[in-house]
Amino acid sequence: MRPVNAGVGTDGPLNVSSLKVLYLDRHCAVIDKPGGLLAVPGRGPHKQDCVVSRLRRLCPWSIEQPAAHRLDMDTSGLMVLGLSREGQRNLSGQFAERRVEKMYLALLEGEPAGQGGMVRLAFRLDPARRPYQIYDSLQGKTGYTLWRKLDCHGGKTLVALWPLTGRTHQLRLHASHPLGLACPIVGDRLYGKGQVGDTLCLHAAYLHFLHPVRGRGDRHMRFCIQPPFFKTLNSFSPGFLETALNLHRCRVRMDK
């Protein structure tokens, strides 16, 4: 899919205030969010710099609240936003009905048992340590994550993750908790050994949705991007992204 600037084709992604725009038209935009940037504005003037505010500077026609989904601040990768009311409403519906295909890549500390499977864990917010989430089998909401091991090297494991639900910090908690994979994500300051300034090695690598406006010839929108931490994966199999995509295609066929 060619990136589009307000309906005019361009030769490559647009970079606006360190925001890489992969696709743009009057109704939706796909961006590659860097880790450390909020998806939507937070509380207070110091938390107004985010994907939405940067994109609205580029797209003055955008509605005030274009986000159809979110990524954690520390997570990098693909986001789609609806710039028109029709676009945002349609995209939000696709996410709510779980019709959007998503795949994440994560680098874990250690090696989880097995080759793959399903993590089912109930968790909730710890009000005393916002935004930290804690396991709670009684009052928590259950999150579901499919996972598959891609490669291991040097005490670290590269995995593909498919969140079937969208709980806050779901992938980070499912990776780190002893009842989950028991291997925190590299660079995780909340649930692992990460320190301030470390890169969280969690990346939204693949996104497939339908263009929100009817009447277009090809409504299927598919995007796939390398993780920003791929340079640290030189010792891993060079075809890890293609392997992950093949696993994704097999999973989608089995679900149909």
PDB file of N, CA and C in Angstrom, residues 123-164:
ATOM      1  N   PHE A 123      -6.355 -10.004  35.390  1.00  0.00           N
ATOM      2  CA  PHE A 123      -5.597  -8.989  36.095  1.00  0.00           C
ATOM      3  C   PHE A 123      -6.376  -7.677  36.118  1.00  0.00           C
ATOM      4  N   ARG A 124      -5.903  -6.783  36.964  1.00  0.00           N
ATOM      5  CA  ARG A 124      -6.571  -5.483  37.140  1.00  0.00           C
ATOM      6  C   ARG A 124      -5.538  -4.440  37.536  1.00  0.00           C
ATOM      7  N   LEU A 125      -5.981  -3.182  37.536  1.00  0.00           N
ATOM      8  CA  LEU A 125      -5.120  -2.079  37.943  1.00  0.00           C
ATOM      9  C   LEU A 125      -4.837  -2.122  39.437  1.00  0.00           C
ATOM     10  N   ASP A 126      -3.596  -1.813  39.814  1.00  0.00           N
ATOM     11  CA  ASP A 126      -3.247  -1.598  41.212  1.00  0.00           C
ATOM     12  C   ASP A 126      -3.339  -0.089  41.461  1.00  0.00           C
ATOM     13  N   PRO A 127      -4.416   0.394  42.113  1.00  0.00           N
ATOM     14  CA  PRO A 127      -4.612   1.853  42.267  1.00  0.00           C
ATOM     15  C   PRO A 127      -3.461   2.554  42.963  1.00  0.00           C
ATOM     16  N   ALA A 128      -2.743   1.846  43.808  1.00  0.00           N
ATOM     17  CA  ALA A 128      -1.639   2.474  44.540  1.00  0.00           C
ATOM     18  C   ALA A 128      -0.388   2.619  43.679  1.00  0.00           C
ATOM     19  N   ARG A 129      -0.348   1.923  42.524  1.00  0.00           N
ATOM     20  CA  ARG A 129       0.858   1.959  41.687  1.00  0.00           C
ATOM     21  C   ARG A 129       0.506   2.131  40.210  1.00  0.00           C
ATOM     22  N   ARG A 130      -0.413   3.044  39.903  1.00  0.00           N
ATOM     23  CA  ARG A 130      -0.795   3.276  38.508  1.00  0.00           C
ATOM     24  C   ARG A 130       0.428   3.522  37.627  1.00  0.00           C
ATOM     25  N   PRO A 131       0.473   2.946  36.430  1.00  0.00           N
ATOM     26  CA  PRO A 131      -0.517   2.122  35.738  1.00  0.00           C
ATOM     27  C   PRO A 131      -0.271   0.616  35.905  1.00  0.00           C
ATOM     28  N   TYR A 132       0.442   0.230  36.954  1.00  0.00           N
ATOM     29  CA  TYR A 132       0.829  -1.170  37.175  1.00  0.00           C
ATOM     30  C   TYR A 132      -0.402  -2.056  37.299  1.00  0.00           C
ATOM     31  N   GLN A 133      -0.357  -3.212  36.634  1.00  0.00           N
ATOM     32  CA  GLN A 133      -1.442  -4.194  36.675  1.00  0.00           C
ATOM     33  C   GLN A 133      -1.009  -5.387  37.523  1.00  0.00           C
ATOM     34  N   ILE A 134      -1.960  -5.973  38.246  1.00  0.00           N
ATOM     35  CA  ILE A 134      -1.660  -7.121  39.099  1.00  0.00           C
ATOM     36  C   ILE A 134      -2.602  -8.275  38.795  1.00  0.00           C
ATOM     37  N   TYR A 135      -2.094  -9.473  39.009  1.00  0.00           N
ATOM     38  CA  TYR A 135      -2.902 -10.680  38.824  1.00  0.00           C
ATOM     39  C   TYR A 135      -3.966 -10.746  39.909  1.00  0.00           C
ATOM     40  N   ASP A 136      -5.205 -11.017  39.507  1.00  0.00           N
ATOM     41  CA  ASP A 136      -6.316 -11.122  40.453  1.00  0.00           C
ATOM     42  C   ASP A 136      -7.357 -12.051  39.842  1.00  0.00           C
ATOM     43  N   SER A 137      -7.351 -13.301  40.297  1.00  0.00           N
ATOM     44  CA  SER A 137      -8.247 -14.302  39.715  1.00  0.00           C
ATOM     45  C   SER A 137      -9.706 -14.067  40.077  1.00  0.00           C
ATOM     46  N   LEU A 138      -9.978 -13.250  41.115  1.00  0.00           N
ATOM     47  CA  LEU A 138     -11.348 -13.020  41.558  1.00  0.00           C
ATOM     48  C   LEU A 138     -11.950 -11.751  40.941  1.00  0.00           C
ATOM     49  N   GLN A 139     -11.222 -10.639  41.003  1.00  0.00           N
ATOM     50  CA  GLN A 139     -11.773  -9.372  40.538  1.00  0.00           C
ATOM     51  C   GLN A 139     -11.181  -8.890  39.209  1.00  0.00           C
ATOM     52  N   GLY A 140     -10.172  -9.556  38.726  1.00  0.00           N
ATOM     53  CA  GLY A 140      -9.557  -9.136  37.472  1.00  0.00           C
ATOM     54  C   GLY A 140     -10.344  -9.563  36.252  1.00  0.00           C
ATOM     55  N   LYS A 141     -10.050  -8.924  35.123  1.00  0.00           N
ATOM     56  CA  LYS A 141     -10.631  -9.298  33.836  1.00  0.00           C
ATOM     57  C   LYS A 141      -9.629 -10.171  33.091  1.00  0.00           C
ATOM     58  N   THR A 142     -10.117 -11.261  32.529  1.00  0.00           N
ATOM     59  CA  THR A 142      -9.232 -12.230  31.891  1.00  0.00           C
ATOM     60  C   THR A 142      -8.764 -11.729  30.530  1.00  0.00           C
ATOM     61  N   GLY A 143      -7.475 -11.828  30.318  1.00  0.00           N
ATOM     62  CA  GLY A 143      -6.888 -11.532  29.024  1.00  0.00           C
ATOM     63  C   GLY A 143      -6.398 -12.825  28.387  1.00  0.00           C
ATOM     64  N   TYR A 144      -6.452 -12.877  27.051  1.00  0.00           N
ATOM     65  CA  TYR A 144      -6.053 -14.076  26.309  1.00  0.00           C
ATOM     66  C   TYR A 144      -4.995 -13.695  25.283  1.00  0.00           C
ATOM     67  N   THR A 145      -3.885 -14.425  25.304  1.00  0.00           N
ATOM     68  CA  THR A 145      -2.785 -14.166  24.378  1.00  0.00           C
ATOM     69  C   THR A 145      -2.264 -15.477  23.807  1.00  0.00           C
ATOM     70  N   LEU A 146      -2.232 -15.573  22.472  1.00  0.00           N
ATOM     71  CA  LEU A 146      -1.557 -16.681  21.811  1.00  0.00           C
ATOM     72  C   LEU A 146      -0.085 -16.308  21.630  1.00  0.00           C
ATOM     73  N   TRP A 147       0.802 -17.295  21.742  1.00  0.00           N
ATOM     74  CA  TRP A 147       2.221 -17.002  21.566  1.00  0.00           C
ATOM     75  C   TRP A 147       2.905 -18.158  20.851  1.00  0.00           C
ATOM     76  N   ARG A 148       4.026 -17.834  20.212  1.00  0.00           N
ATOM     77  CA  ARG A 148       4.821 -18.849  19.526  1.00  0.00           C
ATOM     78  C   ARG A 148       6.290 -18.460  19.568  1.00  0.00           C
ATOM     79  N   LYS A 149       7.115 -19.412  19.946  1.00  0.00           N
ATOM     80  CA  LYS A 149       8.560 -19.186  20.001  1.00  0.00           C
ATOM     81  C   LYS A 149       9.127 -19.146  18.582  1.00  0.00           C
ATOM     82  N   LEU A 150       9.955 -18.125  18.301  1.00  0.00           N
ATOM     83  CA  LEU A 150      10.586 -17.986  16.992  1.00  0.00           C
ATOM     84  C   LEU A 150      12.050 -18.406  17.011  1.00  0.00           C
ATOM     85  N   ASP A 151      12.787 -17.987  18.050  1.00  0.00           N
ATOM     86  CA  ASP A 151      14.209 -18.308  18.115  1.00  0.00           C
ATOM     87  C   ASP A 151      14.732 -17.989  19.517  1.00  0.00           C
ATOM     88  N   CYS A 152      15.819 -18.661  19.898  1.00  0.00           N
ATOM     89  CA  CYS A 152      16.467 -18.414  21.200  1.00  0.00           C
ATOM     90  C   CYS A 152      17.960 -18.242  20.978  1.00  0.00           C
ATOM     91  N   HIS A 153      18.547 -17.311  21.741  1.00  0.00           N
ATOM     92  CA  HIS A 153      19.991 -17.122  21.660  1.00  0.00           C
ATOM     93  C   HIS A 153      20.448 -16.289  22.843  1.00  0.00           C
ATOM     94  N   GLY A 154      21.560 -16.705  23.452  1.00  0.00           N
ATOM     95  CA  GLY A 154      22.172 -15.915  24.508  1.00  0.00           C
ATOM     96  C   GLY A 154      21.278 -15.648  25.700  1.00  0.00           C
ATOM     97  N   GLY A 155      20.435 -16.585  26.040  1.00  0.00           N
ATOM     98  CA  GLY A 155      19.562 -16.411  27.197  1.00  0.00           C
ATOM     99  C   GLY A 155      18.342 -15.547  26.941  1.00  0.00           C
ATOM    100  N   LYS A 156      18.062 -15.247  25.671  1.00  0.00           N
ATOM    101  CA  LYS A 156      16.893 -14.460  25.303  1.00  0.00           C
ATOM    102  C   LYS A 156      16.082 -15.202  24.241  1.00  0.00           C
ATOM    103  N   THR A 157      14.784 -14.915  24.200  1.00  0.00           N
ATOM    104  CA  THR A 157      13.886 -15.607  23.287  1.00  0.00           C
ATOM    105  C   THR A 157      13.051 -14.608  22.513  1.00  0.00           C
ATOM    106  N   LEU A 158      12.994 -14.786  21.201  1.00  0.00           N
ATOM    107  CA  LEU A 158      12.144 -13.970  20.350  1.00  0.00           C
ATOM    108  C   LEU A 158      10.824 -14.701  20.133  1.00  0.00           C
ATOM    109  N   VAL A 159       9.712 -14.036  20.407  1.00  0.00           N
ATOM    110  CA  VAL A 159       8.402 -14.665  20.279  1.00  0.00           C
ATOM    111  C   VAL A 159       7.470 -13.779  19.452  1.00  0.00           C
ATOM    112  N   ALA A 160       6.488 -14.448  18.837  1.00  0.00           N
ATOM    113  CA  ALA A 160       5.362 -13.760  18.208  1.00  0.00           C
ATOM    114  C   ALA A 160       4.187 -13.837  19.166  1.00  0.00           C
ATOM    115  N   LEU A 161       3.436 -12.745  19.274  1.00  0.00           N
ATOM    116  CA  LEU A 161       2.322 -12.654  20.210  1.00  0.00           C
ATOM    117  C   LEU A 161       1.073 -12.177  19.482  1.00  0.00           C
ATOM    118  N   TRP A 162      -0.050 -12.826  19.785  1.00  0.00           N
ATOM    119  CA  TRP A 162      -1.331 -12.437  19.218  1.00  0.00           C
ATOM    120  C   TRP A 162      -2.320 -12.172  20.362  1.00  0.00           C
ATOM    121  N   PRO A 163      -2.546 -10.923  20.739  1.00  0.00           N
ATOM    122  CA  PRO A 163      -3.508 -10.643  21.809  1.00  0.00           C
ATOM    123  C   PRO A 163      -4.939 -10.824  21.286  1.00  0.00           C
ATOM    124  N   LEU A 164      -5.685 -11.688  21.926  1.00  0.00           N
ATOM    125  CA  LEU A 164      -7.081 -11.899  21.548  1.00  0.00           C
ATOM    126  C   LEU A 164      -8.004 -10.947  22.292  1.00  0.00           C
TER     127      LEU A 164
END
